[in-house]
Amino acid sequence: MLLEIILMGIFQGLLEWLPISSQGNLILLMVSIFRMNETEALSLSVYLHAGTLLSALVYFRRTFWSLLRAIPNYQPNITEKRENRLITFLLLSTFLTGIVGYLIFRLAEATAISGSIFFTLIGVSLIVTGLIQKWTKRLGTRTIDDVNLTDSLLLGVIQGFSAFPGVSRSGVTISFLLFRGFNGESALKLSFLMSVPAVLAAELGLSLISGLAAPGVLEIVIGCLSSFIVGIISINVLLKIARKINFWIFCIGIGSIALISSLYL
């Protein structure tokens, strides 16, 4: 079991920052290859995100440190200085993500009862993510300094839908930021920054409210460690090559495989 956990942590670390669904692909791997049941796979995929959360926190430590230092003087006015804008953006988007994401996660748990329905929905979600990526125009002039209240509210809701396996958190947030006119670098960075409070809230909230079925503590720690190490490497690589790769093709391909697989479950 430990080897499987390590492999899944590596897989999570590689895919979390790509605009494809790491959670959806992880669950497909766990269910189809490692023969885990759908509910356990869904829960474990949430835990493995803790490793990549830590990698984002470490990679962007200077940005988060500047935000922490600005908190004592924070005023809830998104038109103020850069730190105020980012704090307000993260607070509002995380709050809305929590509300929408919790409802979506419960929907995912309910559909996990039927393997064929679960795989079908994952497949459809991956294909939709791929189509969004294909249609997105990667042009824009807005930067992180231009983030506003509308961005905060809309991105919070959009990110919440990624709680459903197959819908890529980074994919939908990056695409939507690009639709909103942000340049590629700013869209990537804002998406990375959003992942930290959103995943942290998901980890704590779901554990406290209902608990999650998962392997023992040792397995979770090892899985998170492997996803952290690979995640911090891949995030650096992604920032250099992301705009040169057509991830939408991969999304649609994996989604099609999931749909075909659902016919045999």
CSV table of N, CA and C in Angstrom, one decimal, residues 96-264:
chain,number,residue,atom,x,y,z
A,96,LEU,N,-16.3,32.0,-0.6
A,96,LEU,CA,-17.2,31.5,-1.6
A,96,LEU,C,-16.9,30.1,-2.1
A,97,THR,N,-15.6,29.8,-2.3
A,97,THR,CA,-15.2,28.5,-2.7
A,97,THR,C,-15.6,27.5,-1.6
A,98,GLY,N,-15.5,27.8,-0.4
A,98,GLY,CA,-15.9,26.9,0.7
A,98,GLY,C,-17.4,26.5,0.6
A,99,ILE,N,-18.2,27.5,0.4
A,99,ILE,CA,-19.7,27.3,0.3
A,99,ILE,C,-20.0,26.4,-0.9
A,100,VAL,N,-19.6,26.9,-2.1
A,100,VAL,CA,-19.9,26.1,-3.3
A,100,VAL,C,-19.2,24.8,-3.3
A,101,GLY,N,-17.9,24.7,-2.9
A,101,GLY,CA,-17.2,23.5,-2.9
A,101,GLY,C,-17.7,22.4,-2.0
A,102,TYR,N,-18.2,22.8,-0.9
A,102,TYR,CA,-18.8,21.8,0.0
A,102,TYR,C,-20.0,21.1,-0.6
A,103,LEU,N,-20.9,21.9,-1.2
A,103,LEU,CA,-22.1,21.4,-1.9
A,103,LEU,C,-21.7,20.5,-3.0
A,104,ILE,N,-20.7,20.9,-3.8
A,104,ILE,CA,-20.2,20.1,-4.9
A,104,ILE,C,-19.6,18.8,-4.5
A,105,PHE,N,-18.8,18.9,-3.4
A,105,PHE,CA,-18.2,17.7,-2.8
A,105,PHE,C,-19.2,16.6,-2.4
A,106,ARG,N,-20.3,17.1,-1.8
A,106,ARG,CA,-21.4,16.2,-1.3
A,106,ARG,C,-22.0,15.6,-2.5
A,107,LEU,N,-22.2,16.3,-3.6
A,107,LEU,CA,-22.7,15.8,-4.8
A,107,LEU,C,-21.8,14.7,-5.4
A,108,ALA,N,-20.5,14.9,-5.3
A,108,ALA,CA,-19.5,13.9,-5.8
A,108,ALA,C,-19.6,12.7,-5.0
A,109,GLU,N,-19.7,12.8,-3.7
A,109,GLU,CA,-19.9,11.7,-2.8
A,109,GLU,C,-21.1,10.8,-3.1
A,110,ALA,N,-22.2,11.5,-3.4
A,110,ALA,CA,-23.4,10.8,-3.7
A,110,ALA,C,-23.3,10.0,-5.0
A,111,THR,N,-22.7,10.7,-6.0
A,111,THR,CA,-22.6,10.0,-7.3
A,111,THR,C,-21.6,8.9,-7.2
A,112,ALA,N,-20.6,8.9,-6.3
A,112,ALA,CA,-19.6,7.8,-6.1
A,112,ALA,C,-20.2,6.5,-5.8
A,113,ILE,N,-21.5,6.5,-5.4
A,113,ILE,CA,-22.2,5.2,-5.1
A,113,ILE,C,-22.3,4.4,-6.3
A,114,SER,N,-22.5,5.0,-7.4
A,114,SER,CA,-22.5,4.2,-8.7
A,114,SER,C,-21.3,4.5,-9.5
A,115,GLY,N,-20.4,3.4,-9.7
A,115,GLY,CA,-19.2,3.6,-10.4
A,115,GLY,C,-19.3,4.1,-11.8
A,116,SER,N,-20.3,3.6,-12.5
A,116,SER,CA,-20.5,4.0,-13.9
A,116,SER,C,-20.9,5.5,-14.0
A,117,ILE,N,-21.8,5.9,-13.1
A,117,ILE,CA,-22.2,7.3,-13.1
A,117,ILE,C,-21.0,8.2,-12.8
A,118,PHE,N,-20.2,7.8,-11.8
A,118,PHE,CA,-19.0,8.5,-11.3
A,118,PHE,C,-18.0,8.7,-12.4
A,119,PHE,N,-17.7,7.6,-13.1
A,119,PHE,CA,-16.8,7.7,-14.2
A,119,PHE,C,-17.3,8.6,-15.4
A,120,THR,N,-18.6,8.5,-15.6
A,120,THR,CA,-19.2,9.3,-16.7
A,120,THR,C,-19.0,10.8,-16.4
A,121,LEU,N,-19.4,11.1,-15.1
A,121,LEU,CA,-19.3,12.5,-14.8
A,121,LEU,C,-17.8,13.0,-14.8
A,122,ILE,N,-16.9,12.2,-14.3
A,122,ILE,CA,-15.5,12.6,-14.4
A,122,ILE,C,-15.1,12.8,-15.8
A,123,GLY,N,-15.5,11.9,-16.7
A,123,GLY,CA,-15.1,12.0,-18.1
A,123,GLY,C,-15.7,13.3,-18.7
A,124,VAL,N,-17.0,13.6,-18.5
A,124,VAL,CA,-17.6,14.8,-19.0
A,124,VAL,C,-16.9,16.0,-18.5
A,125,SER,N,-16.6,16.0,-17.2
A,125,SER,CA,-15.9,17.2,-16.5
A,125,SER,C,-14.6,17.4,-17.1
A,126,LEU,N,-13.8,16.4,-17.4
A,126,LEU,CA,-12.5,16.5,-18.0
A,126,LEU,C,-12.6,17.1,-19.4
A,127,ILE,N,-13.5,16.6,-20.2
A,127,ILE,CA,-13.7,17.1,-21.5
A,127,ILE,C,-14.1,18.6,-21.5
A,128,VAL,N,-15.0,19.0,-20.6
A,128,VAL,CA,-15.4,20.4,-20.5
A,128,VAL,C,-14.2,21.2,-20.2
A,129,THR,N,-13.4,20.8,-19.2
A,129,THR,CA,-12.2,21.5,-18.9
A,129,THR,C,-11.3,21.7,-20.1
A,130,GLY,N,-11.1,20.6,-20.9
A,130,GLY,CA,-10.3,20.7,-22.1
A,130,GLY,C,-10.8,21.7,-23.1
A,131,LEU,N,-12.1,21.7,-23.3
A,131,LEU,CA,-12.7,22.6,-24.2
A,131,LEU,C,-12.6,24.1,-23.8
A,132,ILE,N,-12.7,24.3,-22.4
A,132,ILE,CA,-12.5,25.6,-21.9
A,132,ILE,C,-11.0,26.1,-22.2
A,133,GLN,N,-10.1,25.2,-22.0
A,133,GLN,CA,-8.7,25.5,-22.3
A,133,GLN,C,-8.5,25.8,-23.8
A,134,LYS,N,-9.1,25.1,-24.6
A,134,LYS,CA,-9.0,25.3,-26.1
A,134,LYS,C,-9.5,26.6,-26.5
A,135,TRP,N,-10.6,27.0,-26.0
A,135,TRP,CA,-11.3,28.2,-26.4
A,135,TRP,C,-10.7,29.5,-25.8
A,136,THR,N,-9.9,29.3,-24.7
A,136,THR,CA,-9.4,30.5,-24.0
A,136,THR,C,-8.4,31.2,-24.9
A,137,LYS,N,-8.5,32.5,-24.9
A,137,LYS,CA,-7.6,33.4,-25.6
A,137,LYS,C,-6.5,33.8,-24.6
A,138,ARG,N,-5.3,33.4,-24.9
A,138,ARG,CA,-4.2,33.6,-23.9
A,138,ARG,C,-3.6,35.0,-24.1
A,139,LEU,N,-4.4,36.0,-24.2
A,139,LEU,CA,-3.9,37.4,-24.3
A,139,LEU,C,-4.6,38.2,-23.2
A,140,GLY,N,-3.8,39.2,-22.7
A,140,GLY,CA,-4.4,40.0,-21.7
A,140,GLY,C,-3.3,41.0,-21.2
A,141,THR,N,-3.7,42.0,-20.5
A,141,THR,CA,-2.7,43.0,-20.0
A,141,THR,C,-2.9,43.3,-18.6
A,142,ARG,N,-3.9,42.7,-17.9
A,142,ARG,CA,-4.1,43.0,-16.5
A,142,ARG,C,-3.1,42.2,-15.7
A,143,THR,N,-2.7,42.7,-14.5
A,143,THR,CA,-1.7,42.1,-13.7
A,143,THR,C,-2.4,41.8,-12.3
A,144,ILE,N,-1.6,41.2,-11.4
A,144,ILE,CA,-2.1,41.0,-10.0
A,144,ILE,C,-2.5,42.3,-9.3
A,145,ASP,N,-1.9,43.4,-9.7
A,145,ASP,CA,-2.2,44.7,-9.1
A,145,ASP,C,-3.6,45.2,-9.5
A,146,ASP,N,-4.2,44.6,-10.5
A,146,ASP,CA,-5.4,45.0,-11.1
A,146,ASP,C,-6.6,44.2,-10.5
A,147,VAL,N,-6.4,43.3,-9.7
A,147,VAL,CA,-7.5,42.4,-9.2
A,147,VAL,C,-8.5,43.3,-8.4
A,148,ASN,N,-9.8,43.0,-8.7
A,148,ASN,CA,-10.9,43.8,-8.1
A,148,ASN,C,-11.9,42.9,-7.4
A,149,LEU,N,-13.0,43.6,-6.9
A,149,LEU,CA,-14.0,42.9,-6.1
A,149,LEU,C,-14.7,41.9,-7.0
A,150,THR,N,-15.0,42.2,-8.3
A,150,THR,CA,-15.7,41.3,-9.2
A,150,THR,C,-14.9,40.0,-9.4
A,151,ASP,N,-13.6,40.2,-9.6
A,151,ASP,CA,-12.7,39.1,-9.7
A,151,ASP,C,-12.8,38.1,-8.5
A,152,SER,N,-12.8,38.7,-7.3
A,152,SER,CA,-12.8,38.0,-6.1
A,152,SER,C,-14.1,37.1,-6.0
A,153,LEU,N,-15.2,37.7,-6.3
A,153,LEU,CA,-16.5,37.0,-6.1
A,153,LEU,C,-16.6,35.9,-7.2
A,154,LEU,N,-16.3,36.3,-8.4
A,154,LEU,CA,-16.5,35.3,-9.5
A,154,LEU,C,-15.5,34.1,-9.4
A,155,LEU,N,-14.2,34.4,-9.1
A,155,LEU,CA,-13.2,33.4,-9.0
A,155,LEU,C,-13.5,32.5,-7.8
A,156,GLY,N,-14.1,33.0,-6.7
A,156,GLY,CA,-14.5,32.2,-5.6
A,156,GLY,C,-15.5,31.1,-6.0
A,157,VAL,N,-16.5,31.5,-6.7
A,157,VAL,CA,-17.6,30.6,-7.2
A,157,VAL,C,-17.0,29.6,-8.1
A,158,ILE,N,-16.2,30.1,-9.1
A,158,ILE,CA,-15.6,29.2,-10.1
A,158,ILE,C,-14.7,28.2,-9.5
A,159,GLN,N,-13.9,28.6,-8.5
A,159,GLN,CA,-13.0,27.6,-7.9
A,159,GLN,C,-13.8,26.5,-7.1
A,160,GLY,N,-14.9,26.9,-6.6
A,160,GLY,CA,-15.7,26.0,-5.8
A,160,GLY,C,-16.2,24.8,-6.6
A,161,PHE,N,-16.4,24.9,-7.9
A,161,PHE,CA,-16.8,23.8,-8.8
A,161,PHE,C,-15.7,22.8,-9.0
A,162,SER,N,-14.5,23.2,-8.6
A,162,SER,CA,-13.4,22.2,-8.8
A,162,SER,C,-13.4,21.1,-7.7
A,163,ALA,N,-14.3,21.2,-6.7
A,163,ALA,CA,-14.4,20.2,-5.7
A,163,ALA,C,-15.0,18.9,-6.3
A,164,PHE,N,-15.5,19.0,-7.5
A,164,PHE,CA,-16.0,17.8,-8.2
A,164,PHE,C,-14.9,17.2,-9.0
A,165,PRO,N,-14.6,15.9,-8.8
A,165,PRO,CA,-13.4,15.3,-9.5
A,165,PRO,C,-13.6,15.4,-11.0
A,166,GLY,N,-12.5,15.8,-11.7
A,166,GLY,CA,-12.6,15.9,-13.1
A,166,GLY,C,-12.6,17.4,-13.5
A,167,VAL,N,-13.0,18.3,-12.6
A,167,VAL,CA,-13.0,19.7,-12.9
A,167,VAL,C,-11.7,20.2,-12.3
A,168,SER,N,-10.8,20.7,-13.2
A,168,SER,CA,-9.5,21.1,-12.8
A,168,SER,C,-9.5,22.5,-12.1
A,169,ARG,N,-9.1,22.5,-10.8
A,169,ARG,CA,-9.1,23.8,-10.1
A,169,ARG,C,-8.2,24.8,-10.8
A,170,SER,N,-6.9,24.4,-11.1
A,170,SER,CA,-6.1,25.3,-11.8
A,170,SER,C,-6.6,25.6,-13.2
A,171,GLY,N,-7.2,24.6,-13.9
A,171,GLY,CA,-7.7,24.8,-15.2
A,171,GLY,C,-8.8,25.8,-15.3
A,172,VAL,N,-9.8,25.7,-14.4
A,172,VAL,CA,-10.9,26.7,-14.5
A,172,VAL,C,-10.5,28.0,-14.0
A,173,THR,N,-9.7,28.1,-13.0
A,173,THR,CA,-9.3,29.4,-12.5
A,173,THR,C,-8.3,30.2,-13.4
A,174,ILE,N,-7.4,29.4,-14.0
A,174,ILE,CA,-6.5,30.1,-15.0
A,174,ILE,C,-7.3,30.5,-16.2
A,175,SER,N,-8.1,29.7,-16.7
A,175,SER,CA,-8.9,30.0,-17.9
A,175,SER,C,-9.8,31.2,-17.6
A,176,PHE,N,-10.4,31.3,-16.4
A,176,PHE,CA,-11.3,32.4,-16.1
A,176,PHE,C,-10.5,33.7,-15.9
A,177,LEU,N,-9.4,33.6,-15.3
A,177,LEU,CA,-8.5,34.8,-15.2
A,177,LEU,C,-8.1,35.3,-16.5
A,178,LEU,N,-7.8,34.4,-17.5
A,178,LEU,CA,-7.4,34.8,-18.8
A,178,LEU,C,-8.6,35.5,-19.5
A,179,PHE,N,-9.8,34.9,-19.3
A,179,PHE,CA,-11.0,35.5,-19.9
A,179,PHE,C,-11.2,36.9,-19.3
A,180,ARG,N,-10.8,37.1,-18.0
A,180,ARG,CA,-11.0,38.4,-17.4
A,180,ARG,C,-9.9,39.4,-17.8
A,181,GLY,N,-9.0,39.0,-18.7
A,181,GLY,CA,-8.0,39.9,-19.2
A,181,GLY,C,-6.7,39.9,-18.5
A,182,PHE,N,-6.4,39.0,-17.6
A,182,PHE,CA,-5.1,38.9,-17.0
A,182,PHE,C,-4.1,38.3,-17.9
A,183,ASN,N,-2.8,38.7,-17.8
A,183,ASN,CA,-1.8,38.1,-18.7
A,183,ASN,C,-1.5,36.7,-18.1
A,184,GLY,N,-0.8,35.9,-18.9
A,184,GLY,CA,-0.5,34.5,-18.5
A,184,GLY,C,0.2,34.4,-17.2
A,185,GLU,N,1.2,35.1,-17.0
A,185,GLU,CA,2.0,35.0,-15.7
A,185,GLU,C,1.2,35.4,-14.5
A,186,SER,N,0.4,36.4,-14.6
A,186,SER,CA,-0.5,36.8,-13.5
A,186,SER,C,-1.6,35.8,-13.2
A,187,ALA,N,-2.1,35.3,-14.3
A,187,ALA,CA,-3.2,34.2,-14.1
A,187,ALA,C,-2.6,33.0,-13.4
A,188,LEU,N,-1.5,32.6,-13.8
A,188,LEU,CA,-0.8,31.4,-13.1
A,188,LEU,C,-0.6,31.7,-11.6
A,189,LYS,N,0.0,32.9,-11.3
A,189,LYS,CA,0.4,33.2,-10.0
A,189,LYS,C,-0.9,33.3,-9.1
A,190,LEU,N,-1.9,34.0,-9.6
A,190,LEU,CA,-3.1,34.2,-8.8
A,190,LEU,C,-3.8,32.8,-8.5
A,191,SER,N,-3.7,31.9,-9.5
A,191,SER,CA,-4.3,30.6,-9.3
A,191,SER,C,-3.5,29.8,-8.3
A,192,PHE,N,-2.2,29.9,-8.3
A,192,PHE,CA,-1.3,29.3,-7.3
A,192,PHE,C,-1.6,29.8,-5.9
A,193,LEU,N,-1.7,31.1,-5.8
A,193,LEU,CA,-2.0,31.7,-4.5
A,193,LEU,C,-3.3,31.3,-3.9
A,194,MET,N,-4.3,31.3,-4.8
A,194,MET,CA,-5.7,30.9,-4.4
A,194,MET,C,-5.7,29.4,-3.9
A,195,SER,N,-4.8,28.6,-4.4
A,195,SER,CA,-4.8,27.2,-4.0
A,195,SER,C,-4.6,27.0,-2.5
A,196,VAL,N,-3.7,27.8,-1.9
A,196,VAL,CA,-3.3,27.6,-0.5
A,196,VAL,C,-4.4,27.7,0.5
A,197,PRO,N,-5.1,28.9,0.6
A,197,PRO,CA,-6.3,28.9,1.5
A,197,PRO,C,-7.4,28.0,1.2
A,198,ALA,N,-7.6,27.8,-0.1
A,198,ALA,CA,-8.8,27.0,-0.6
A,198,ALA,C,-8.5,25.5,-0.1
A,199,VAL,N,-7.4,25.0,-0.4
A,199,VAL,CA,-7.1,23.6,-0.1
A,199,VAL,C,-7.0,23.4,1.5
A,200,LEU,N,-6.4,24.4,2.1
A,200,LEU,CA,-6.3,24.3,3.6
A,200,LEU,C,-7.7,24.3,4.2
A,201,ALA,N,-8.6,25.1,3.7
A,201,ALA,CA,-10.0,25.2,4.2
A,201,ALA,C,-10.7,23.8,3.9
A,202,ALA,N,-10.4,23.2,2.8
A,202,ALA,CA,-11.0,22.0,2.4
A,202,ALA,C,-10.5,20.9,3.3
A,203,GLU,N,-9.2,20.8,3.6
A,203,GLU,CA,-8.6,19.8,4.5
A,203,GLU,C,-9.2,19.9,5.9
A,204,LEU,N,-9.3,21.1,6.5
A,204,LEU,CA,-9.7,21.3,7.8
A,204,LEU,C,-11.3,21.1,7.9
A,205,GLY,N,-12.0,21.8,7.0
A,205,GLY,CA,-13.4,21.8,7.0
A,205,GLY,C,-14.0,20.4,6.9
A,206,LEU,N,-13.6,19.6,5.9
A,206,LEU,CA,-14.1,18.3,5.7
A,206,LEU,C,-13.8,17.3,6.8
A,207,SER,N,-12.6,17.5,7.4
A,207,SER,CA,-12.2,16.6,8.4
A,207,SER,C,-13.0,16.9,9.7
A,208,LEU,N,-13.2,18.2,10.0
A,208,LEU,CA,-14.0,18.5,11.2
A,208,LEU,C,-15.5,18.3,11.1
A,209,ILE,N,-16.0,18.5,9.9
A,209,ILE,CA,-17.5,18.4,9.7
A,209,ILE,C,-17.9,17.0,9.6
A,210,SER,N,-17.2,16.2,8.8
A,210,SER,CA,-17.7,14.8,8.6
A,210,SER,C,-16.6,13.8,8.6
A,211,GLY,N,-15.4,14.2,8.6
A,211,GLY,CA,-14.3,13.2,8.6
A,211,GLY,C,-14.2,12.6,7.2
A,212,LEU,N,-13.1,12.0,6.9
A,212,LEU,CA,-12.8,11.4,5.6
A,212,LEU,C,-12.2,10.0,5.7
A,213,ALA,N,-12.8,9.1,5.0
A,213,ALA,CA,-12.2,7.7,5.0
A,213,ALA,C,-10.9,7.7,4.3
A,214,ALA,N,-9.9,7.2,5.0
A,214,ALA,CA,-8.5,7.3,4.4
A,214,ALA,C,-7.6,6.2,5.1
A,215,PRO,N,-6.5,5.9,4.5
A,215,PRO,CA,-5.5,5.0,5.2
A,215,PRO,C,-5.0,5.6,6.5
A,216,GLY,N,-4.0,4.9,7.1
A,216,GLY,CA,-3.5,5.4,8.4
A,216,GLY,C,-2.7,6.7,8.2
A,217,VAL,N,-2.3,7.2,9.4
A,217,VAL,CA,-1.5,8.5,9.4
A,217,VAL,C,-0.2,8.4,8.6
A,218,LEU,N,0.5,7.2,8.8
A,218,LEU,CA,1.8,7.0,8.1
A,218,LEU,C,1.6,7.1,6.6
A,219,GLU,N,0.6,6.5,6.1
A,219,GLU,CA,0.4,6.5,4.6
A,219,GLU,C,0.1,7.9,4.2
A,220,ILE,N,-0.7,8.7,4.9
A,220,ILE,CA,-1.1,10.0,4.5
A,220,ILE,C,0.2,10.9,4.5
A,221,VAL,N,1.0,10.8,5.6
A,221,VAL,CA,2.2,11.6,5.7
A,221,VAL,C,3.2,11.3,4.5
A,222,ILE,N,3.4,10.0,4.2
A,222,ILE,CA,4.3,9.6,3.1
A,222,ILE,C,3.7,10.1,1.8
A,223,GLY,N,2.4,10.0,1.6
A,223,GLY,CA,1.8,10.5,0.3
A,223,GLY,C,1.9,12.0,0.2
A,224,CYS,N,1.7,12.7,1.3
A,224,CYS,CA,1.9,14.2,1.2
A,224,CYS,C,3.3,14.6,1.0
A,225,LEU,N,4.2,13.9,1.6
A,225,LEU,CA,5.7,14.2,1.4
A,225,LEU,C,6.1,14.0,0.0
A,226,SER,N,5.6,13.0,-0.6
A,226,SER,CA,6.0,12.7,-2.0
A,226,SER,C,5.4,13.8,-2.9
A,227,SER,N,4.1,14.2,-2.7
A,227,SER,CA,3.4,15.2,-3.5
A,227,SER,C,4.1,16.6,-3.3
A,228,PHE,N,4.6,16.8,-2.0
A,228,PHE,CA,5.3,18.1,-1.8
A,228,PHE,C,6.6,18.2,-2.5
A,229,ILE,N,7.4,17.2,-2.5
A,229,ILE,CA,8.7,17.2,-3.2
A,229,ILE,C,8.5,17.4,-4.7
A,230,VAL,N,7.6,16.6,-5.2
A,230,VAL,CA,7.4,16.6,-6.7
A,230,VAL,C,6.7,17.9,-7.1
A,231,GLY,N,5.8,18.4,-6.2
A,231,GLY,CA,5.1,19.6,-6.5
A,231,GLY,C,5.9,20.9,-6.5
A,232,ILE,N,6.9,21.0,-5.6
A,232,ILE,CA,7.7,22.2,-5.6
A,232,ILE,C,8.7,22.2,-6.8
A,233,ILE,N,9.0,21.0,-7.3
A,233,ILE,CA,9.8,20.9,-8.6
A,233,ILE,C,9.0,21.3,-9.8
A,234,SER,N,7.8,20.7,-9.8
A,234,SER,CA,6.9,20.9,-11.0
A,234,SER,C,6.4,22.3,-11.1
A,235,ILE,N,6.2,23.0,-10.0
A,235,ILE,CA,5.7,24.3,-10.1
A,235,ILE,C,6.7,25.3,-10.7
A,236,ASN,N,8.0,25.0,-10.4
A,236,ASN,CA,9.0,25.8,-11.0
A,236,ASN,C,9.1,25.6,-12.5
A,237,VAL,N,9.0,24.3,-12.9
A,237,VAL,CA,9.1,23.9,-14.3
A,237,VAL,C,7.9,24.5,-15.1
A,238,LEU,N,6.7,24.4,-14.5
A,238,LEU,CA,5.5,24.9,-15.1
A,238,LEU,C,5.5,26.3,-15.5
A,239,LEU,N,6.1,27.2,-14.6
A,239,LEU,CA,6.1,28.6,-14.8
A,239,LEU,C,7.0,28.9,-16.1
A,240,LYS,N,7.8,28.0,-16.5
A,240,LYS,CA,8.7,28.2,-17.6
A,240,LYS,C,8.1,27.7,-18.9
A,241,ILE,N,7.3,26.6,-18.8
A,241,ILE,CA,6.9,25.9,-20.1
A,241,ILE,C,5.4,25.9,-20.3
A,242,ALA,N,4.6,26.4,-19.3
A,242,ALA,CA,3.1,26.2,-19.4
A,242,ALA,C,2.5,26.7,-20.7
A,243,ARG,N,3.0,27.8,-21.1
A,243,ARG,CA,2.3,28.5,-22.3
A,243,ARG,C,2.7,27.8,-23.6
A,244,LYS,N,3.6,26.8,-23.6
A,244,LYS,CA,4.0,26.1,-24.8
A,244,LYS,C,3.3,24.7,-25.0
A,245,ILE,N,2.5,24.3,-24.0
A,245,ILE,CA,1.9,23.0,-24.1
A,245,ILE,C,0.4,23.1,-24.2
A,246,ASN,N,-0.2,22.3,-25.1
A,246,ASN,CA,-1.7,22.3,-25.3
A,246,ASN,C,-2.3,21.3,-24.3
A,247,PHE,N,-2.5,21.7,-23.1
A,247,PHE,CA,-3.0,20.7,-22.1
A,247,PHE,C,-4.5,20.3,-22.4
A,248,TRP,N,-5.2,21.1,-23.2
A,248,TRP,CA,-6.6,20.8,-23.5
A,248,TRP,C,-6.7,19.4,-24.2
A,249,ILE,N,-5.7,19.1,-25.0
A,249,ILE,CA,-5.7,17.8,-25.7
A,249,ILE,C,-5.6,16.7,-24.8
A,250,PHE,N,-4.8,16.8,-23.7
A,250,PHE,CA,-4.7,15.8,-22.7
A,250,PHE,C,-6.0,15.6,-22.0
A,251,CYS,N,-6.6,16.7,-21.6
A,251,CYS,CA,-7.9,16.7,-20.9
A,251,CYS,C,-8.9,15.9,-21.6
A,252,ILE,N,-9.1,16.3,-22.9
A,252,ILE,CA,-10.1,15.7,-23.7
A,252,ILE,C,-9.8,14.2,-23.9
A,253,GLY,N,-8.5,13.8,-24.1
A,253,GLY,CA,-8.2,12.4,-24.2
A,253,GLY,C,-8.5,11.6,-23.0
A,254,ILE,N,-8.1,12.1,-21.8
A,254,ILE,CA,-8.3,11.3,-20.6
A,254,ILE,C,-9.8,11.3,-20.3
A,255,GLY,N,-10.5,12.4,-20.6
A,255,GLY,CA,-12.0,12.4,-20.4
A,255,GLY,C,-12.7,11.4,-21.3
A,256,SER,N,-12.2,11.2,-22.5
A,256,SER,CA,-12.8,10.2,-23.4
A,256,SER,C,-12.6,8.8,-22.9
A,257,ILE,N,-11.4,8.6,-22.4
A,257,ILE,CA,-11.1,7.2,-21.9
A,257,ILE,C,-12.0,6.9,-20.7
A,258,ALA,N,-12.2,8.0,-19.8
A,258,ALA,CA,-13.1,7.7,-18.7
A,258,ALA,C,-14.5,7.4,-19.1
A,259,LEU,N,-15.0,8.1,-20.2
A,259,LEU,CA,-16.4,7.8,-20.7
A,259,LEU,C,-16.5,6.4,-21.2
A,260,ILE,N,-15.4,6.0,-22.0
A,260,ILE,CA,-15.4,4.6,-22.5
A,260,ILE,C,-15.4,3.6,-21.4
A,261,SER,N,-14.6,3.9,-20.4
A,261,SER,CA,-14.4,3.0,-19.2
A,261,SER,C,-15.8,2.8,-18.5
A,262,SER,N,-16.5,3.9,-18.4
A,262,SER,CA,-17.8,3.8,-17.7
A,262,SER,C,-18.8,2.8,-18.4
A,263,LEU,N,-18.6,2.5,-19.6
A,263,LEU,CA,-19.5,1.6,-20.3
A,263,LEU,C,-19.3,0.2,-19.9
A,264,TYR,N,-18.1,-0.1,-19.3
A,264,TYR,CA,-17.8,-1.5,-18.9
A,264,TYR,C,-17.8,-1.7,-17.4
